[in-house]
Structure formats: C-alpha cells, structure tokens
Amino acid sequence: MSDILRELLCVSEKAANIARACRQQEALFQLLIEEKKEEEKNKKFAVDFKTLADVLVQEVIKQNMENKFPGLEKHIFGEESNEFTNDLGEKITLRLCSTEEETAELLSKVLNGNKVASEALARVVHQDVAFTDPTLDSTEINVPQDILGIWVDPIDSTYQYIKGSADIKSNQGIFPCGLQCVTILIGVYDIQTGVPLMGVINQPFVSRDPNTLRWKGQCYWGLSYMGTNMHSLQLTISRRSGSEIHAGNTGSEAAFSPSFSAVISTSEKETIKAALSRVCGDRIFGAAGAGYKSLCVVQGLVDIYIFSEDTTFKWDSCAAHAILRAMGGGIVDLKECLERNPETGLDLPQLVYHVENEGAAGVDRWANKGGLIAYRSRKRLETFLSLLVQSLASAETQT
C-alpha cells in the first residue's frame, strides 16, 4: 500500500509541474480553456471551465498508476471528461501516449497546430519525478489492490487557476482567493466499504521566487488502514492547544466555551454564517476551493471547514478525508449531524465514497448531498456541533 501512496505522491508532483507549466505563459494558457458541457457543469457556477491542464493531469495520474499497478486504472475516477473539440470541430480524446513525440502530436490537434505549446507540454508530461519521504520510506503496509478505488480532482478551484492572482495576502495564514487556493486532490478509498484510506493534496502554488517568478509547491499526505495512521504533518507542532478560552466573547454561555475557528465558502447561506458568528465570533475565514478549505483544517489553521450546500463532490473531499482520518479527524455529513441526537451514542455520519446518490444524474450522482464538516478533533467537533445546534435553534425562535 505504501508503494501505491509513494507513486501517488510522485504523480501528484508531476501533475503540479504540469499545472505550473501551463501557467507560465499567459498566451499558452488562453489556448487551454474550454467551457464545460452542460452535463459536466457544477450548478454552483454560471460558467464552468475545463482546462487542458485539468485533463492532462487526470490522464497522467491514470496512465502512471496503470503502468505501475496494472488493473488499477479501471478504479480511477475523475471530474473531467477527456474529450476536446478543436476549432475545426474535430472531437479529440486526450490520452497519454507512450512517447513524448506521440503525445506532442496528439496535443497539437487539441491546440490547433500550435507545435511549440504542444512540445512544451509533452516534455513536462513525460518528465520523470522523484519523491522521497523518510516517514513513508520506513513503512511497509500491504493491502489488496483489488479493493482500492481512487477519486481524482486534477485541479480544484479551476476559477482561481484561470484567474491566476499571484499577489493575494493571507489572513492569519489563510488565503481568501488566488493561486494558493489551487490544489490537486487524490483520494484512495475501499470500494467495498467506501472508507477513505489514503490521501494526497498537492498545492502547486505556495511561494513564488521574486526574481524568476517561478512557483514552488507543497505536498501533504495521510494513510489510515487497519489501525495504522500516518501523515506528513506528524513532525509538526499543532498551531494552538485545544483548550484556549475565547477572550472576545461575553455572556455567561460564551465566556467558558472553547475558542473555535472555521473556514467557509463565500457562497455559504446567511443562516449558517449567522449561527457560526455566535459560535466562532470573528474567527470565521472565507476561502476559495473545497480542497484548499479542507487543507486549512489539515494544516491546523482552523478547527472546522463547514459547507451546507450540495455542490461539493466525492473527488473534492476524499483526499482530505483520508488525511484527517490519519490525524484522528474526519469529514461528516452536516445535515445528518444536525438531525442526530448525540445522546443516542450513534457514530458520526462519516462521508463514504463508493455509493452513488439515488435518482441523481450527471455529476450530481457523486455530490455530497448533505453538505459537510471537516474536522481534526472528534471531541472538539462534538462541542462545536452542540453549540451550532443551539445557535441555529435560538435563531429560529427569534424569527
């Protein structure tokens, strides 16, 4: 299993190289954008783009994993269709060829004969990448390959990727928007139980060299299987203890409540925002990208990522869910949490990744229908949920 995770880390780095290469030349980048077809669109966005970078990344991950682990490819699922239509109206199915020259030739058809761009992209696609991690290298875990499924989001936060803002300032370490919010997400789950087992989040755009203007990235991973839990942040110290008291709140109930922080979507419902403000005070941060918001929880920048809509999908959450499980956390269904009676002692409703939504079509088959909450500590989540439910109930009685 650690062999599979090691290979996923390598392909995620190769994917990050492709994402960075596609952003280096603006003229090239404009060639790579195609509006998604109706059935592929996320209903949250009026215009939803797929980029050649998206599809290339997805196909590179699929092909590399198939080469190293024959048979695994049929269990790799992604957000993007690999079909493109060029200016001549030709439909081209993009795939990774066995040689750099053949890939360049195929890319040239998608890019309407742009030979320079095609060759440059093919070079990056076929470049070997090495990735080492001492923690992972010292571990050998075996799991049957035939129980594994993989969800891939090749470039999460495509809008931020297309926009390409490079000079956004962070708010207490959290970027509201910009290239830092772009992530490559690879989540591995058990196809029989739907439980997430391994996750890789690659953040291609973390810091930029002021002289060369070239970006460097960062990779995070986690593994949770049969009692073994490991992750890439094991050697880092938590940014804050779990027992802080919120000094900003007044009133008998709030004065003794633990300090909570949350990251949310800018499109979050007003009722949730209002309830959160009563629980978290001013420690609520808006950010772009489901993958990036989950990463903020992984990094310990916030306690909670909460989203009440049904416009995130299995490929958005699986990678972070696996990493958070390795840390003692998880991702749960928000709607079910709010309806649950904690006194019954029922387990938290963790998201699972192997079952389609009944009666749904297109991408909605794989939507996280009840919304979600990502967390690092179960104990803090239980306290947070209790306060959130109280806050929502008190708001209802006042209306």
CSV table of C-alpha atoms in Angstrom, one decimal:
chain,number,residue,atom,x,y,z
A,1,MET,CA,0.0,0.0,0.0
A,2,SER,CA,2.8,2.4,0.8
A,3,ASP,CA,4.1,1.7,-2.8
A,4,ILE,CA,0.8,2.9,-4.1
A,5,LEU,CA,0.9,6.0,-1.9
A,6,ARG,CA,4.5,6.7,-2.9
A,7,GLU,CA,3.6,6.5,-6.6
A,8,LEU,CA,0.6,8.8,-6.0
A,9,LEU,CA,2.9,11.4,-4.4
A,10,CYS,CA,5.2,11.2,-7.5
A,11,VAL,CA,2.3,11.6,-9.9
A,12,SER,CA,0.8,14.5,-7.8
A,13,GLU,CA,4.2,16.2,-8.2
A,14,LYS,CA,4.2,15.6,-11.9
A,15,ALA,CA,0.7,16.9,-12.0
A,16,ALA,CA,1.8,20.1,-10.1
A,17,ASN,CA,4.6,20.6,-12.7
A,18,ILE,CA,2.0,20.4,-15.5
A,19,ALA,CA,-0.2,22.9,-13.6
A,20,ARG,CA,2.8,25.3,-13.1
A,21,ALA,CA,4.0,24.9,-16.7
A,22,CYS,CA,0.5,25.7,-18.1
A,23,ARG,CA,0.5,29.0,-16.1
A,24,GLN,CA,4.0,30.2,-17.1
A,25,GLN,CA,2.9,31.7,-20.5
A,26,GLU,CA,-0.4,33.6,-20.5
A,27,ALA,CA,-0.8,33.2,-24.3
A,28,LEU,CA,-0.4,29.5,-24.0
A,29,PHE,CA,-2.8,29.4,-21.1
A,30,GLN,CA,-5.6,31.1,-23.0
A,31,LEU,CA,-5.4,28.3,-25.5
A,32,LEU,CA,-6.1,25.7,-22.9
A,33,ILE,CA,-9.5,26.9,-21.7
A,34,GLU,CA,-12.7,25.3,-22.9
A,35,GLU,CA,-16.2,25.8,-21.4
A,36,LYS,CA,-17.6,22.6,-19.9
A,37,LYS,CA,-20.6,21.0,-21.5
A,38,GLU,CA,-24.0,21.2,-19.7
A,39,GLU,CA,-23.9,17.8,-18.1
A,40,GLU,CA,-20.4,18.4,-16.7
A,41,LYS,CA,-21.1,21.7,-15.1
A,42,ASN,CA,-21.2,22.4,-11.4
A,43,LYS,CA,-24.5,24.2,-10.8
A,44,LYS,CA,-22.8,26.5,-8.3
A,45,PHE,CA,-21.1,28.3,-11.2
A,46,ALA,CA,-22.6,30.2,-14.1
A,47,VAL,CA,-19.6,29.4,-16.2
A,48,ASP,CA,-17.5,26.4,-15.5
A,49,PHE,CA,-14.3,25.8,-17.4
A,50,LYS,CA,-12.3,22.7,-18.0
A,51,THR,CA,-8.7,23.3,-18.9
A,52,LEU,CA,-6.3,21.2,-20.9
A,53,ALA,CA,-4.2,21.2,-17.7
A,54,ASP,CA,-7.1,19.6,-15.8
A,55,VAL,CA,-7.5,16.8,-18.3
A,56,LEU,CA,-3.7,16.3,-18.8
A,57,VAL,CA,-3.2,16.0,-15.1
A,58,GLN,CA,-6.1,13.5,-14.8
A,59,GLU,CA,-4.8,11.3,-17.7
A,60,VAL,CA,-1.2,11.4,-16.4
A,61,ILE,CA,-2.4,10.2,-13.0
A,62,LYS,CA,-4.4,7.4,-14.6
A,63,GLN,CA,-1.7,6.3,-17.0
A,64,ASN,CA,1.1,6.3,-14.5
A,65,MET,CA,-0.9,4.3,-12.0
A,66,GLU,CA,-1.9,1.8,-14.6
A,67,ASN,CA,1.7,1.4,-15.7
A,68,LYS,CA,2.9,0.7,-12.2
A,69,PHE,CA,-0.2,-1.2,-10.9
A,70,PRO,CA,-1.9,-3.0,-13.9
A,71,GLY,CA,-5.7,-3.2,-13.4
A,72,LEU,CA,-6.0,-0.2,-11.1
A,73,GLU,CA,-6.9,2.2,-13.9
A,74,LYS,CA,-10.5,1.0,-14.1
A,75,HIS,CA,-11.0,2.0,-10.5
A,76,ILE,CA,-9.7,5.6,-11.0
A,77,PHE,CA,-12.5,8.1,-11.3
A,78,GLY,CA,-12.1,11.8,-12.0
A,79,GLU,CA,-14.1,15.0,-12.5
A,80,GLU,CA,-13.1,15.7,-16.1
A,81,SER,CA,-14.1,14.3,-19.4
A,82,ASN,CA,-11.1,13.7,-21.6
A,83,GLU,CA,-12.8,14.8,-24.8
A,84,PHE,CA,-11.9,18.1,-26.5
A,85,THR,CA,-13.3,19.8,-29.6
A,86,ASN,CA,-10.8,22.0,-31.7
A,87,ASP,CA,-11.5,24.9,-34.0
A,88,LEU,CA,-12.1,22.5,-36.9
A,89,GLY,CA,-14.9,20.8,-34.9
A,90,GLU,CA,-12.9,17.6,-34.6
A,91,LYS,CA,-13.5,15.7,-31.4
A,92,ILE,CA,-10.3,14.5,-29.8
A,93,THR,CA,-9.9,12.1,-26.9
A,94,LEU,CA,-6.9,13.1,-25.0
A,95,ARG,CA,-4.7,10.4,-23.6
A,96,LEU,CA,-1.1,10.0,-22.6
A,97,CYS,CA,0.9,8.3,-25.4
A,98,SER,CA,3.9,6.0,-24.9
A,99,THR,CA,6.4,8.6,-26.3
A,100,GLU,CA,6.9,12.3,-25.9
A,101,GLU,CA,6.6,12.8,-29.7
A,102,GLU,CA,3.3,11.0,-29.9
A,103,THR,CA,1.8,12.9,-27.0
A,104,ALA,CA,3.0,16.2,-28.6
A,105,GLU,CA,1.3,15.2,-31.9
A,106,LEU,CA,-2.0,14.5,-30.1
A,107,LEU,CA,-1.8,17.7,-28.1
A,108,SER,CA,-1.1,19.6,-31.4
A,109,LYS,CA,-4.6,18.5,-32.6
A,110,VAL,CA,-6.2,19.9,-29.5
A,111,LEU,CA,-4.2,23.1,-29.7
A,112,ASN,CA,-5.0,23.7,-33.4
A,113,GLY,CA,-1.5,23.0,-34.6
A,114,ASN,CA,0.4,25.0,-32.0
A,115,LYS,CA,3.6,23.0,-32.2
A,116,VAL,CA,5.7,25.0,-29.6
A,117,ALA,CA,3.0,24.7,-27.0
A,118,SER,CA,2.3,21.0,-27.7
A,119,GLU,CA,6.0,20.1,-27.5
A,120,ALA,CA,6.5,22.1,-24.3
A,121,LEU,CA,3.5,20.4,-22.6
A,122,ALA,CA,4.6,16.9,-23.8
A,123,ARG,CA,8.0,17.5,-22.3
A,124,VAL,CA,6.6,18.1,-18.9
A,125,VAL,CA,4.1,15.2,-19.1
A,126,HIS,CA,6.9,12.8,-19.9
A,127,GLN,CA,9.4,14.2,-17.3
A,128,ASP,CA,10.3,11.8,-14.5
A,129,VAL,CA,9.7,13.0,-11.0
A,130,ALA,CA,11.3,11.6,-7.8
A,131,PHE,CA,9.6,12.0,-4.4
A,132,THR,CA,11.0,10.8,-1.1
A,133,ASP,CA,9.6,11.0,2.3
A,134,PRO,CA,11.5,9.4,5.2
A,135,THR,CA,8.3,8.6,7.2
A,136,LEU,CA,6.8,6.8,4.2
A,137,ASP,CA,10.0,5.1,3.1
A,138,SER,CA,10.4,3.5,6.5
A,139,THR,CA,7.0,1.9,6.4
A,140,GLU,CA,5.7,-1.2,4.5
A,141,ILE,CA,1.9,-1.8,4.6
A,142,ASN,CA,0.2,-4.2,2.3
A,143,VAL,CA,-3.4,-4.1,1.2
A,144,PRO,CA,-5.2,-5.9,-1.6
A,145,GLN,CA,-5.0,-3.7,-4.7
A,146,ASP,CA,-8.4,-5.0,-5.9
A,147,ILE,CA,-10.3,-3.3,-3.0
A,148,LEU,CA,-9.0,0.2,-3.9
A,149,GLY,CA,-10.8,2.9,-5.7
A,150,ILE,CA,-9.3,6.4,-6.5
A,151,TRP,CA,-11.0,9.8,-6.8
A,152,VAL,CA,-9.1,12.5,-8.6
A,153,ASP,CA,-9.7,16.2,-8.8
A,154,PRO,CA,-7.0,17.2,-11.2
A,155,ILE,CA,-7.1,20.9,-10.5
A,156,ASP,CA,-9.5,22.0,-7.8
A,157,SER,CA,-10.5,25.7,-7.8
A,158,THR,CA,-10.2,26.0,-11.6
A,159,TYR,CA,-11.6,29.5,-11.5
A,160,GLN,CA,-8.7,30.7,-9.3
A,161,TYR,CA,-6.3,28.8,-11.6
A,162,ILE,CA,-7.6,30.5,-14.7
A,163,LYS,CA,-7.7,33.9,-12.9
A,164,GLY,CA,-4.1,33.4,-11.8
A,165,SER,CA,-3.9,36.1,-9.0
A,166,ALA,CA,-0.4,35.8,-7.5
A,167,ASP,CA,-0.3,38.7,-5.0
A,168,ILE,CA,-3.2,37.9,-2.6
A,169,LYS,CA,-2.3,38.5,1.0
A,170,SER,CA,-3.3,35.8,3.6
A,171,ASN,CA,-5.5,36.4,6.6
A,172,GLN,CA,-3.8,34.6,9.6
A,173,GLY,CA,-2.3,32.2,7.1
A,174,ILE,CA,-5.5,31.6,5.1
A,175,PHE,CA,-5.7,32.9,1.5
A,176,PRO,CA,-9.2,34.1,0.6
A,177,CYS,CA,-8.5,33.5,-3.1
A,178,GLY,CA,-5.6,33.4,-5.6
A,179,LEU,CA,-3.3,30.6,-6.9
A,180,GLN,CA,-2.6,29.4,-3.4
A,181,CYS,CA,-6.2,28.1,-3.3
A,182,VAL,CA,-5.5,25.7,-6.2
A,183,THR,CA,-5.0,22.1,-5.2
A,184,ILE,CA,-4.5,18.6,-6.8
A,185,LEU,CA,-6.6,16.1,-4.9
A,186,ILE,CA,-6.1,12.3,-5.0
A,187,GLY,CA,-8.1,10.2,-2.5
A,188,VAL,CA,-8.0,6.4,-2.2
A,189,TYR,CA,-10.9,4.5,-0.7
A,190,ASP,CA,-12.1,1.0,0.0
A,191,ILE,CA,-14.6,0.1,-2.8
A,192,GLN,CA,-16.4,-2.3,-0.5
A,193,THR,CA,-16.9,0.0,2.5
A,194,GLY,CA,-16.4,3.5,1.0
A,195,VAL,CA,-13.9,4.3,3.8
A,196,PRO,CA,-11.1,6.7,2.7
A,197,LEU,CA,-7.7,5.0,3.2
A,198,MET,CA,-5.0,7.3,1.6
A,199,GLY,CA,-5.0,10.9,0.6
A,200,VAL,CA,-2.6,13.3,-1.3
A,201,ILE,CA,-3.2,17.0,-1.5
A,202,ASN,CA,-0.6,18.8,-3.7
A,203,GLN,CA,-0.6,22.6,-3.5
A,204,PRO,CA,1.3,23.7,-6.7
A,205,PHE,CA,1.4,27.4,-5.9
A,206,VAL,CA,2.7,28.1,-2.4
A,207,SER,CA,5.5,30.6,-2.8
A,208,ARG,CA,6.9,32.5,-5.8
A,209,ASP,CA,10.6,33.4,-6.4
A,210,PRO,CA,10.6,37.2,-6.8
A,211,ASN,CA,13.4,37.0,-9.4
A,212,THR,CA,12.5,34.1,-11.6
A,213,LEU,CA,8.7,34.4,-10.9
A,214,ARG,CA,8.7,30.6,-10.7
A,215,TRP,CA,6.4,28.9,-8.2
A,216,LYS,CA,7.2,26.2,-5.6
A,217,GLY,CA,4.6,23.9,-4.1
A,218,GLN,CA,3.9,21.7,-1.1
A,219,CYS,CA,2.6,18.2,-0.7
A,220,TYR,CA,0.5,16.7,2.1
A,221,TRP,CA,-0.4,13.0,2.6
A,222,GLY,CA,-2.1,10.7,5.0
A,223,LEU,CA,-2.7,7.0,5.4
A,224,SER,CA,-5.2,5.2,7.6
A,225,TYR,CA,-5.5,1.5,7.4
A,226,MET,CA,-6.1,-1.4,9.9
A,227,GLY,CA,-5.0,0.6,12.9
A,228,THR,CA,-2.0,2.2,11.2
A,229,ASN,CA,-2.3,6.0,11.0
A,230,MET,CA,0.5,8.1,9.4
A,231,HIS,CA,0.6,11.6,7.9
A,232,SER,CA,3.1,14.1,6.6
A,233,LEU,CA,2.4,16.6,9.4
A,234,GLN,CA,3.4,14.2,12.2
A,235,LEU,CA,6.6,16.0,13.0
A,236,THR,CA,5.0,19.5,13.2
A,237,ILE,CA,3.6,21.0,16.3
A,238,SER,CA,-0.1,22.0,16.4
A,239,ARG,CA,-0.5,25.7,16.0
A,240,ARG,CA,-2.6,26.0,19.1
A,241,SER,CA,-3.7,23.9,22.0
A,242,GLY,CA,-7.3,22.6,22.1
A,243,SER,CA,-8.1,24.3,25.4
A,244,GLU,CA,-8.0,28.0,24.6
A,245,ILE,CA,-10.7,30.2,26.0
A,246,HIS,CA,-12.2,32.7,23.6
A,247,ALA,CA,-11.5,36.1,25.1
A,248,GLY,CA,-13.6,38.0,22.6
A,249,ASN,CA,-17.0,36.7,23.7
A,250,THR,CA,-19.0,38.0,26.6
A,251,GLY,CA,-22.1,36.5,28.3
A,252,SER,CA,-22.3,33.5,30.6
A,253,GLU,CA,-22.7,30.8,28.0
A,254,ALA,CA,-20.0,32.1,25.6
A,255,ALA,CA,-17.4,33.1,28.2
A,256,PHE,CA,-16.5,29.5,29.0
A,257,SER,CA,-16.9,28.0,25.6
A,258,PRO,CA,-13.7,26.8,23.8
A,259,SER,CA,-12.4,29.0,21.0
A,260,PHE,CA,-13.5,27.7,17.6
A,261,SER,CA,-12.4,28.9,14.2
A,262,ALA,CA,-14.0,28.0,10.8
A,263,VAL,CA,-13.3,28.4,7.1
A,264,ILE,CA,-16.3,28.8,4.9
A,265,SER,CA,-17.3,29.4,1.3
A,266,THR,CA,-18.1,32.9,0.3
A,267,SER,CA,-21.5,31.5,-1.0
A,268,GLU,CA,-22.4,30.0,2.4
A,269,LYS,CA,-26.1,30.5,3.5
A,270,GLU,CA,-26.7,33.6,5.7
A,271,THR,CA,-28.4,31.4,8.4
A,272,ILE,CA,-25.2,29.3,8.7
A,273,LYS,CA,-23.0,32.4,8.7
A,274,ALA,CA,-25.1,34.0,11.5
A,275,ALA,CA,-25.1,30.8,13.6
A,276,LEU,CA,-21.3,30.5,13.1
A,277,SER,CA,-20.6,34.0,14.2
A,278,ARG,CA,-22.3,33.2,17.5
A,279,VAL,CA,-20.0,30.2,18.0
A,280,CYS,CA,-16.8,31.5,16.5
A,281,GLY,CA,-17.0,35.2,16.9
A,282,ASP,CA,-14.7,36.9,14.4
A,283,ARG,CA,-12.7,33.7,13.8
A,284,ILE,CA,-14.5,32.9,10.5
A,285,PHE,CA,-12.5,32.9,7.3
A,286,GLY,CA,-13.7,32.9,3.7
A,287,ALA,CA,-11.6,31.0,1.2
A,288,ALA,CA,-11.9,29.6,-2.4
A,289,GLY,CA,-11.7,25.9,-3.3
A,290,ALA,CA,-13.1,22.9,-1.4
A,291,GLY,CA,-9.7,21.2,-1.5
A,292,TYR,CA,-8.0,24.3,-0.1
A,293,LYS,CA,-10.5,24.8,2.7
A,294,SER,CA,-10.1,21.2,3.8
A,295,LEU,CA,-6.3,21.7,3.7
A,296,CYS,CA,-6.7,24.6,6.1
A,297,VAL,CA,-8.1,22.1,8.6
A,298,VAL,CA,-5.4,19.6,7.9
A,299,GLN,CA,-2.8,22.3,8.5
A,300,GLY,CA,-4.4,23.3,11.8
A,301,LEU,CA,-5.1,26.8,10.6
A,302,VAL,CA,-8.8,26.3,11.6
A,303,ASP,CA,-10.8,23.8,13.6
A,304,ILE,CA,-13.6,23.3,11.1
A,305,TYR,CA,-14.5,23.6,7.4
A,306,ILE,CA,-18.3,23.7,7.1
A,307,PHE,CA,-20.4,23.8,3.9
A,308,SER,CA,-24.1,23.5,3.9
A,309,GLU,CA,-24.7,23.2,0.1
A,310,ASP,CA,-24.7,20.1,-2.1
A,311,THR,CA,-22.1,21.4,-4.6
A,312,THR,CA,-19.0,19.5,-3.4
A,313,PHE,CA,-18.3,16.1,-4.7
A,314,LYS,CA,-16.5,12.8,-3.8
A,315,TRP,CA,-13.4,14.0,-5.6
A,316,ASP,CA,-13.4,17.2,-3.6
A,317,SER,CA,-13.4,15.5,-0.2
A,318,CYS,CA,-11.9,12.0,-0.4
A,319,ALA,CA,-8.2,13.1,-0.2
A,320,ALA,CA,-8.6,15.4,2.8
A,321,HIS,CA,-10.9,12.9,4.5
A,322,ALA,CA,-8.2,10.2,4.4
A,323,ILE,CA,-5.5,12.6,5.8
A,324,LEU,CA,-7.9,13.8,8.5
A,325,ARG,CA,-8.7,10.2,9.5
A,326,ALA,CA,-5.0,9.6,9.9
A,327,MET,CA,-4.9,12.6,12.3
A,328,GLY,CA,-7.9,11.4,14.3
A,329,GLY,CA,-10.4,13.6,12.5
A,330,GLY,CA,-12.7,13.1,9.5
A,331,ILE,CA,-15.4,14.6,7.3
A,332,VAL,CA,-19.1,14.2,8.2
A,333,ASP,CA,-22.4,14.9,6.6
A,334,LEU,CA,-23.6,18.2,8.0
A,335,LYS,CA,-27.4,17.6,7.5
A,336,GLU,CA,-27.2,14.2,9.3
A,337,CYS,CA,-25.1,15.8,12.1
A,338,LEU,CA,-27.7,18.5,12.7
A,339,GLU,CA,-30.5,15.9,12.8
A,340,ARG,CA,-28.6,13.5,15.0
A,341,ASN,CA,-29.3,13.1,18.7
A,342,PRO,CA,-25.8,12.9,20.4
A,343,GLU,CA,-27.3,11.1,23.4
A,344,THR,CA,-28.1,8.0,21.4
A,345,GLY,CA,-24.4,7.4,21.1
A,346,LEU,CA,-24.6,6.8,17.4
A,347,ASP,CA,-21.4,7.2,15.4
A,348,LEU,CA,-20.8,10.4,13.5
A,349,PRO,CA,-22.1,10.2,9.9
A,350,GLN,CA,-18.8,10.0,8.0
A,351,LEU,CA,-18.9,10.5,4.3
A,352,VAL,CA,-18.4,7.4,2.2
A,353,TYR,CA,-17.1,7.2,-1.4
A,354,HIS,CA,-18.4,4.1,-3.1
A,355,VAL,CA,-22.2,4.7,-3.5
A,356,GLU,CA,-24.0,7.0,-6.0
A,357,ASN,CA,-26.9,9.2,-4.9
A,358,GLU,CA,-30.1,7.5,-5.8
A,359,GLY,CA,-32.1,9.1,-8.6
A,360,ALA,CA,-29.4,11.7,-9.4
A,361,ALA,CA,-27.9,12.3,-12.9
A,362,GLY,CA,-24.5,13.6,-14.2
A,363,VAL,CA,-22.1,14.9,-11.6
A,364,ASP,CA,-24.9,15.1,-9.0
A,365,ARG,CA,-24.6,11.3,-8.6
A,366,TRP,CA,-21.4,11.9,-6.7
A,367,ALA,CA,-22.4,15.1,-4.8
A,368,ASN,CA,-22.0,15.4,-1.0
A,369,LYS,CA,-25.8,15.9,-0.7
A,370,GLY,CA,-26.0,16.8,2.9
A,371,GLY,CA,-23.1,19.3,2.9
A,372,LEU,CA,-20.1,18.6,5.1
A,373,ILE,CA,-18.0,19.4,8.1
A,374,ALA,CA,-14.2,18.6,8.1
A,375,TYR,CA,-12.5,18.4,11.5
A,376,ARG,CA,-9.3,17.3,13.2
A,377,SER,CA,-10.6,16.5,16.7
A,378,ARG,CA,-13.7,14.5,17.3
A,379,LYS,CA,-14.0,15.9,20.9
A,380,ARG,CA,-13.9,19.5,19.6
A,381,LEU,CA,-16.3,18.6,16.8
A,382,GLU,CA,-18.9,17.3,19.3
A,383,THR,CA,-18.6,20.5,21.3
A,384,PHE,CA,-18.8,22.6,18.2
A,385,LEU,CA,-21.9,20.8,16.9
A,386,SER,CA,-23.6,21.2,20.3
A,387,LEU,CA,-23.0,25.0,20.1
A,388,LEU,CA,-24.0,25.2,16.5
A,389,VAL,CA,-27.3,23.4,17.0
A,390,GLN,CA,-28.1,25.7,20.0
A,391,SER,CA,-27.2,28.8,17.9
A,392,LEU,CA,-29.4,27.6,14.9
A,393,ALA,CA,-32.3,26.8,17.3
A,394,SER,CA,-32.1,30.2,19.1
A,395,ALA,CA,-32.1,31.9,15.7
A,396,GLU,CA,-35.3,30.0,14.7
A,397,THR,CA,-37.1,31.0,17.9
A,398,GLN,CA,-36.3,34.7,17.3
A,399,THR,CA,-37.8,34.7,13.7
